[in-house]
PDB file of C-alpha atoms and ligand atoms in Angstrom:
ATOM      1  CA  UNK A   1      95.625 132.401 130.599  1.00  0.00           C
ATOM      2  CA  UNK A   2      97.792 132.077 127.651  1.00  0.00           C
ATOM      3  CA  UNK A   3      95.978 131.757 124.129  1.00  0.00           C
ATOM      4  CA  UNK A   4      96.531 129.013 121.919  1.00  0.00           C
ATOM      5  CA  UNK A   5      97.467 129.816 118.471  1.00  0.00           C
ATOM      6  CA  UNK A   6      97.863 127.416 115.292  1.00  0.00           C
ATOM      7  CA  UNK A   7      98.534 128.204 112.049  1.00  0.00           C
ATOM      8  CA  UNK A   8      99.163 125.677 108.915  1.00  0.00           C
ATOM      9  CA  UNK A   9     101.186 125.815 106.024  1.00  0.00           C
ATOM     10  CA  UNK A  10     104.158 124.174 103.582  1.00  0.00           C
ATOM     11  CA  UNK A  11     106.839 126.615 104.883  1.00  0.00           C
ATOM     12  CA  UNK A  12     109.404 125.490 101.856  1.00  0.00           C
ATOM     13  CA  UNK A  13     112.362 127.350 101.340  1.00  0.00           C
ATOM     14  CA  UNK A  14     111.887 129.589 104.634  1.00  0.00           C
ATOM     15  CA  UNK A  15     111.469 133.223 103.891  1.00  0.00           C
ATOM     16  CA  UNK A  16     110.686 136.602 105.692  1.00  0.00           C
ATOM     17  CA  UNK A  17     106.747 136.045 104.823  1.00  0.00           C
ATOM     18  CA  UNK A  18     107.240 133.077 106.833  1.00  0.00           C
ATOM     19  CA  UNK A  19     108.831 134.519 109.844  1.00  0.00           C
ATOM     20  CA  UNK A  20     106.508 137.445 109.487  1.00  0.00           C
ATOM     21  CA  UNK A  21     103.081 135.918 109.994  1.00  0.00           C
ATOM     22  CA  UNK A  22     104.543 133.525 112.704  1.00  0.00           C
ATOM     23  CA  UNK A  23     105.895 136.483 114.394  1.00  0.00           C
ATOM     24  CA  UNK A  24     102.417 138.043 114.388  1.00  0.00           C
ATOM     25  CA  UNK A  25     100.742 135.154 115.320  1.00  0.00           C
ATOM     26  CA  UNK A  26     102.771 134.531 118.443  1.00  0.00           C
ATOM     27  CA  UNK A  27     102.149 138.369 119.493  1.00  0.00           C
ATOM     28  CA  UNK A  28      98.643 137.475 119.713  1.00  0.00           C
ATOM     29  CA  UNK A  29      99.515 136.455 123.215  1.00  0.00           C
ATOM     30  CA  UNK A  30     100.550 133.011 123.636  1.00  0.00           C
ATOM     31  CA  UNK A  31     101.322 129.217 122.583  1.00  0.00           C
ATOM     32  CA  UNK A  32     102.024 129.103 118.605  1.00  0.00           C
ATOM     33  CA  UNK A  33     101.326 125.411 116.649  1.00  0.00           C
ATOM     34  CA  UNK A  34     102.337 125.142 113.678  1.00  0.00           C
ATOM     35  CA  UNK A  35     101.192 122.413 111.721  1.00  0.00           C
ATOM     36  CA  UNK A  36     103.474 121.590 108.777  1.00  0.00           C
ATOM     37  CA  UNK A  37     101.783 119.637 105.723  1.00  0.00           C
ATOM     38  CA  UNK A  38     103.579 116.501 104.653  1.00  0.00           C
ATOM     39  CA  UNK A  39     105.424 116.175 101.253  1.00  0.00           C
ATOM     40  CA  UNK A  40     102.580 113.849 100.627  1.00  0.00           C
ATOM     41  CA  UNK A  41      99.865 116.411 101.130  1.00  0.00           C
ATOM     42  CA  UNK A  42     101.723 118.791  98.934  1.00  0.00           C
ATOM     43  CA  UNK A  43     101.700 116.339  96.163  1.00  0.00           C
ATOM     44  CA  UNK A  44      98.106 115.617  96.509  1.00  0.00           C
ATOM     45  CA  UNK A  45      97.429 119.215  96.536  1.00  0.00           C
ATOM     46  CA  UNK A  46     100.207 120.622  93.813  1.00  0.00           C
ATOM     47  CA  UNK A  47     101.245 117.544  92.187  1.00  0.00           C
ATOM     48  CA  UNK A  48     104.767 118.268  93.220  1.00  0.00           C
ATOM     49  CA  UNK A  49     106.862 118.073  96.174  1.00  0.00           C
ATOM     50  CA  UNK A  50     108.191 120.746  98.365  1.00  0.00           C
ATOM     51  CA  UNK A  51     112.385 121.369  97.576  1.00  0.00           C
ATOM     52  CA  UNK A  52     112.910 120.717 101.561  1.00  0.00           C
ATOM     53  CA  UNK A  53     111.616 117.466 102.868  1.00  0.00           C
ATOM     54  CA  UNK A  54     108.885 117.853 105.436  1.00  0.00           C
ATOM     55  CA  UNK A  55     111.577 116.733 108.166  1.00  0.00           C
ATOM     56  CA  UNK A  56     113.626 119.675 107.234  1.00  0.00           C
ATOM     57  CA  UNK A  57     111.051 121.912 106.788  1.00  0.00           C
ATOM     58  CA  UNK A  58     109.860 120.930 110.304  1.00  0.00           C
ATOM     59  CA  UNK A  59     113.010 121.220 111.948  1.00  0.00           C
ATOM     60  CA  UNK A  60     113.642 124.782 110.839  1.00  0.00           C
ATOM     61  CA  UNK A  61     110.124 126.014 112.199  1.00  0.00           C
ATOM     62  CA  UNK A  62     110.541 124.353 115.245  1.00  0.00           C
ATOM     63  CA  UNK A  63     113.646 125.770 115.767  1.00  0.00           C
ATOM     64  CA  UNK A  64     111.948 129.599 115.405  1.00  0.00           C
ATOM     65  CA  UNK A  65     112.116 131.125 118.834  1.00  0.00           C
ATOM     66  CA  UNK A  66     108.476 132.046 118.325  1.00  0.00           C
ATOM     67  CA  UNK A  67     107.222 128.785 117.777  1.00  0.00           C
ATOM     68  CA  UNK A  68     106.166 126.346 120.515  1.00  0.00           C
ATOM     69  CA  UNK A  69     105.209 123.416 118.840  1.00  0.00           C
ATOM     70  CA  UNK A  70     104.948 121.805 115.679  1.00  0.00           C
ATOM     71  CA  UNK A  71     103.128 118.454 114.025  1.00  0.00           C
ATOM     72  CA  UNK A  72     102.578 117.064 110.131  1.00  0.00           C
ATOM     73  CA  UNK A  73      99.481 118.048 108.731  1.00  0.00           C
ATOM     74  CA  UNK A  74      98.943 114.866 106.555  1.00  0.00           C
ATOM     75  CA  UNK A  75      95.363 115.405 105.467  1.00  0.00           C
ATOM     76  CA  UNK A  76      93.298 119.067 104.688  1.00  0.00           C
ATOM     77  CA  UNK A  77      90.134 116.943 105.955  1.00  0.00           C
ATOM     78  CA  UNK A  78      91.155 116.607 109.345  1.00  0.00           C
ATOM     79  CA  UNK A  79      91.920 120.556 110.047  1.00  0.00           C
ATOM     80  CA  UNK A  80      88.783 120.329 112.326  1.00  0.00           C
ATOM     81  CA  UNK A  81      90.428 117.357 114.316  1.00  0.00           C
ATOM     82  CA  UNK A  82      93.830 119.177 114.470  1.00  0.00           C
ATOM     83  CA  UNK A  83      92.467 122.629 115.746  1.00  0.00           C
ATOM     84  CA  UNK A  84      90.458 120.622 118.408  1.00  0.00           C
ATOM     85  CA  UNK A  85      93.367 118.371 119.529  1.00  0.00           C
ATOM     86  CA  UNK A  86      95.616 120.962 120.023  1.00  0.00           C
ATOM     87  CA  UNK A  87      92.935 123.225 121.819  1.00  0.00           C
ATOM     88  CA  UNK A  88      93.635 126.075 119.808  1.00  0.00           C
ATOM     89  CA  UNK A  89      91.898 129.300 120.229  1.00  0.00           C
ATOM     90  CA  UNK A  90      92.685 131.019 117.538  1.00  0.00           C
ATOM     91  CA  UNK A  91      93.608 129.796 113.798  1.00  0.00           C
ATOM     92  CA  UNK A  92      95.894 132.175 111.849  1.00  0.00           C
ATOM     93  CA  UNK A  93      96.170 131.897 108.245  1.00  0.00           C
ATOM     94  CA  UNK A  94      97.827 134.728 105.737  1.00  0.00           C
ATOM     95  CA  UNK A  95      95.062 136.480 103.643  1.00  0.00           C
ATOM     96  CA  UNK A  96      95.561 134.583 100.583  1.00  0.00           C
ATOM     97  CA  UNK A  97      93.021 132.105 102.275  1.00  0.00           C
ATOM     98  CA  UNK A  98      90.586 134.833 103.372  1.00  0.00           C
ATOM     99  CA  UNK A  99      87.017 133.258 104.060  1.00  0.00           C
ATOM    100  CA  UNK A 100      88.384 129.876 103.465  1.00  0.00           C
ATOM    101  CA  UNK A 101      88.433 128.947 107.137  1.00  0.00           C
ATOM    102  CA  UNK A 102      85.639 130.498 108.574  1.00  0.00           C
ATOM    103  CA  UNK A 103      83.701 127.433 108.874  1.00  0.00           C
ATOM    104  CA  UNK A 104      85.712 126.906 111.876  1.00  0.00           C
ATOM    105  CA  UNK A 105      84.755 130.060 113.918  1.00  0.00           C
ATOM    106  CA  UNK A 106      82.496 127.593 115.749  1.00  0.00           C
ATOM    107  CA  UNK A 107      85.578 126.422 117.533  1.00  0.00           C
ATOM    108  CA  UNK A 108      88.093 128.746 117.555  1.00  0.00           C
ATOM    109  CA  UNK A 109      88.489 132.389 116.218  1.00  0.00           C
ATOM    110  CA  UNK A 110      89.701 132.819 112.938  1.00  0.00           C
ATOM    111  CA  UNK A 111      92.098 135.532 112.057  1.00  0.00           C
ATOM    112  CA  UNK A 112      93.683 136.213 108.561  1.00  0.00           C
ATOM    113  CA  UNK A 113      96.690 138.405 108.715  1.00  0.00           C
ATOM    114  CA  UNK A 114      98.195 140.268 105.544  1.00  0.00           C
ATOM    115  CA  UNK A 115     100.699 138.217 103.426  1.00  0.00           C
ATOM    116  CA  UNK A 116     104.019 140.248 103.455  1.00  0.00           C
ATOM    117  CA  UNK A 117     104.157 141.613  99.801  1.00  0.00           C
ATOM    118  CA  UNK A 118     106.745 140.189  97.094  1.00  0.00           C
ATOM    119  CA  UNK A 119     108.114 137.043  98.335  1.00  0.00           C
ATOM    120  CA  UNK A 120     106.529 133.469  97.890  1.00  0.00           C
ATOM    121  CA  UNK A 121     108.339 130.307  97.911  1.00  0.00           C
ATOM    122  CA  UNK A 122     107.103 129.628  94.076  1.00  0.00           C
ATOM    123  CA  UNK A 123     108.361 132.992  93.474  1.00  0.00           C
ATOM    124  CA  UNK A 124     112.111 132.220  95.154  1.00  0.00           C
ATOM    125  CA  UNK A 125     112.067 128.714  92.735  1.00  0.00           C
ATOM    126  CA  UNK A 126     111.268 130.665  89.892  1.00  0.00           C
ATOM    127  CA  UNK A 127     114.048 132.880  90.197  1.00  0.00           C
ATOM    128  CA  UNK A 128     116.689 130.849  90.928  1.00  0.00           C
ATOM    129  CA  UNK A 129     115.427 128.523  87.833  1.00  0.00           C
ATOM    130  CA  UNK A 130     115.610 131.417  85.789  1.00  0.00           C
ATOM    131  CA  UNK A 131     119.476 132.492  86.922  1.00  0.00           C
ATOM    132  CA  UNK A 132     120.575 128.862  86.414  1.00  0.00           C
TER     133      UNK A 132
HETATM  134  N1  LIG B   1     102.960 133.860 103.696  1.00  0.00           N
HETATM  135  C1  LIG B   1     102.889 135.338 104.172  1.00  0.00           C
HETATM  136  N2  LIG B   1     103.690 136.192 103.284  1.00  0.00           N
HETATM  137  C2  LIG B   1     103.744 135.794 102.357  1.00  0.00           C
HETATM  138  C3  LIG B   1     104.389 134.481 101.616  1.00  0.00           C
HETATM  139  C4  LIG B   1     103.415 133.325 103.069  1.00  0.00           C
HETATM  140  O1  LIG B   1     102.217 135.899 105.017  1.00  0.00           O
HETATM  141  N3  LIG B   1     104.666 136.380 101.309  1.00  0.00           N
HETATM  142  C5  LIG B   1     101.824 132.947 104.772  1.00  0.00           C
HETATM  143  C6  LIG B   1     100.643 132.390 103.948  1.00  0.00           C
HETATM  144  O2  LIG B   1      99.709 133.084 104.004  1.00  0.00           O
HETATM  145  C7  LIG B   1     100.532 131.162 105.002  1.00  0.00           C
HETATM  146  C8  LIG B   1     101.817 130.886 105.224  1.00  0.00           C
HETATM  147  O3  LIG B   1     102.435 131.774 105.259  1.00  0.00           O
HETATM  148  O4  LIG B   1      99.829 131.507 106.208  1.00  0.00           O
HETATM  149  C9  LIG B   1     102.831 129.559 104.636  1.00  0.00           C
HETATM  150  O5  LIG B   1     102.629 129.571 103.536  1.00  0.00           O
HETATM  151  P1  LIG B   1     103.164 128.925 102.563  1.00  0.00           P
HETATM  152  O6  LIG B   1     102.189 128.519 101.590  1.00  0.00           O
HETATM  153  O7  LIG B   1     104.014 127.672 103.376  1.00  0.00           O
HETATM  154  O8  LIG B   1     104.255 129.804 101.761  1.00  0.00           O
HETATM  155  P2  LIG B   1     104.293 130.574 100.178  1.00  0.00           P
HETATM  156  O9  LIG B   1     105.356 131.419  99.924  1.00  0.00           O
HETATM  157  O10 LIG B   1     102.622 131.245  99.735  1.00  0.00           O
HETATM  158  O11 LIG B   1     104.143 129.180  99.377  1.00  0.00           O
HETATM  159  P3  LIG B   1     103.757 129.220  97.941  1.00  0.00           P
HETATM  160  O12 LIG B   1     104.573 130.440  96.823  1.00  0.00           O
HETATM  161  O13 LIG B   1     104.438 127.368  97.458  1.00  0.00           O
HETATM  162  O14 LIG B   1     102.546 129.212  97.896  1.00  0.00           O
END
């Protein structure tokens, strides 16, 4: 039977690092579900809103051929609920989060993939700022 794989992120200014992790997650053999963090959640975490709105970020991720399902992640405290509600077998995150989600290994397999080097949304914002 197909495995259900879940991952979470902001996915602002969609870049190759995002695509790589989603492709690797999908290759685990199944149905890929992506939780897109809302503008409000980002604001709470980082005191700034993403460049792309949550609707734009969700639509971009949803349009990728490797993604089967998307939803809004409204609260970090609901992660366990999201994993259960979506009946996820595997939680995938980039290794910038290594160890941070091990608490969910009682309800699903937790896997961290290496990040794609030298790219991030924050770095893109910085480069654009500097070249203005
Ligand atoms: N990711 C990755 N490789 C990168 C950048 C991100 O594998 N170079 C992964 C993250 O580990 C995460 C997912 O993509 O699992 C979504 O990450 P997100 O935080 O939205 O992207 P970043 O580019 O890291 O954003 P920021 O610079 O705002 O932290």
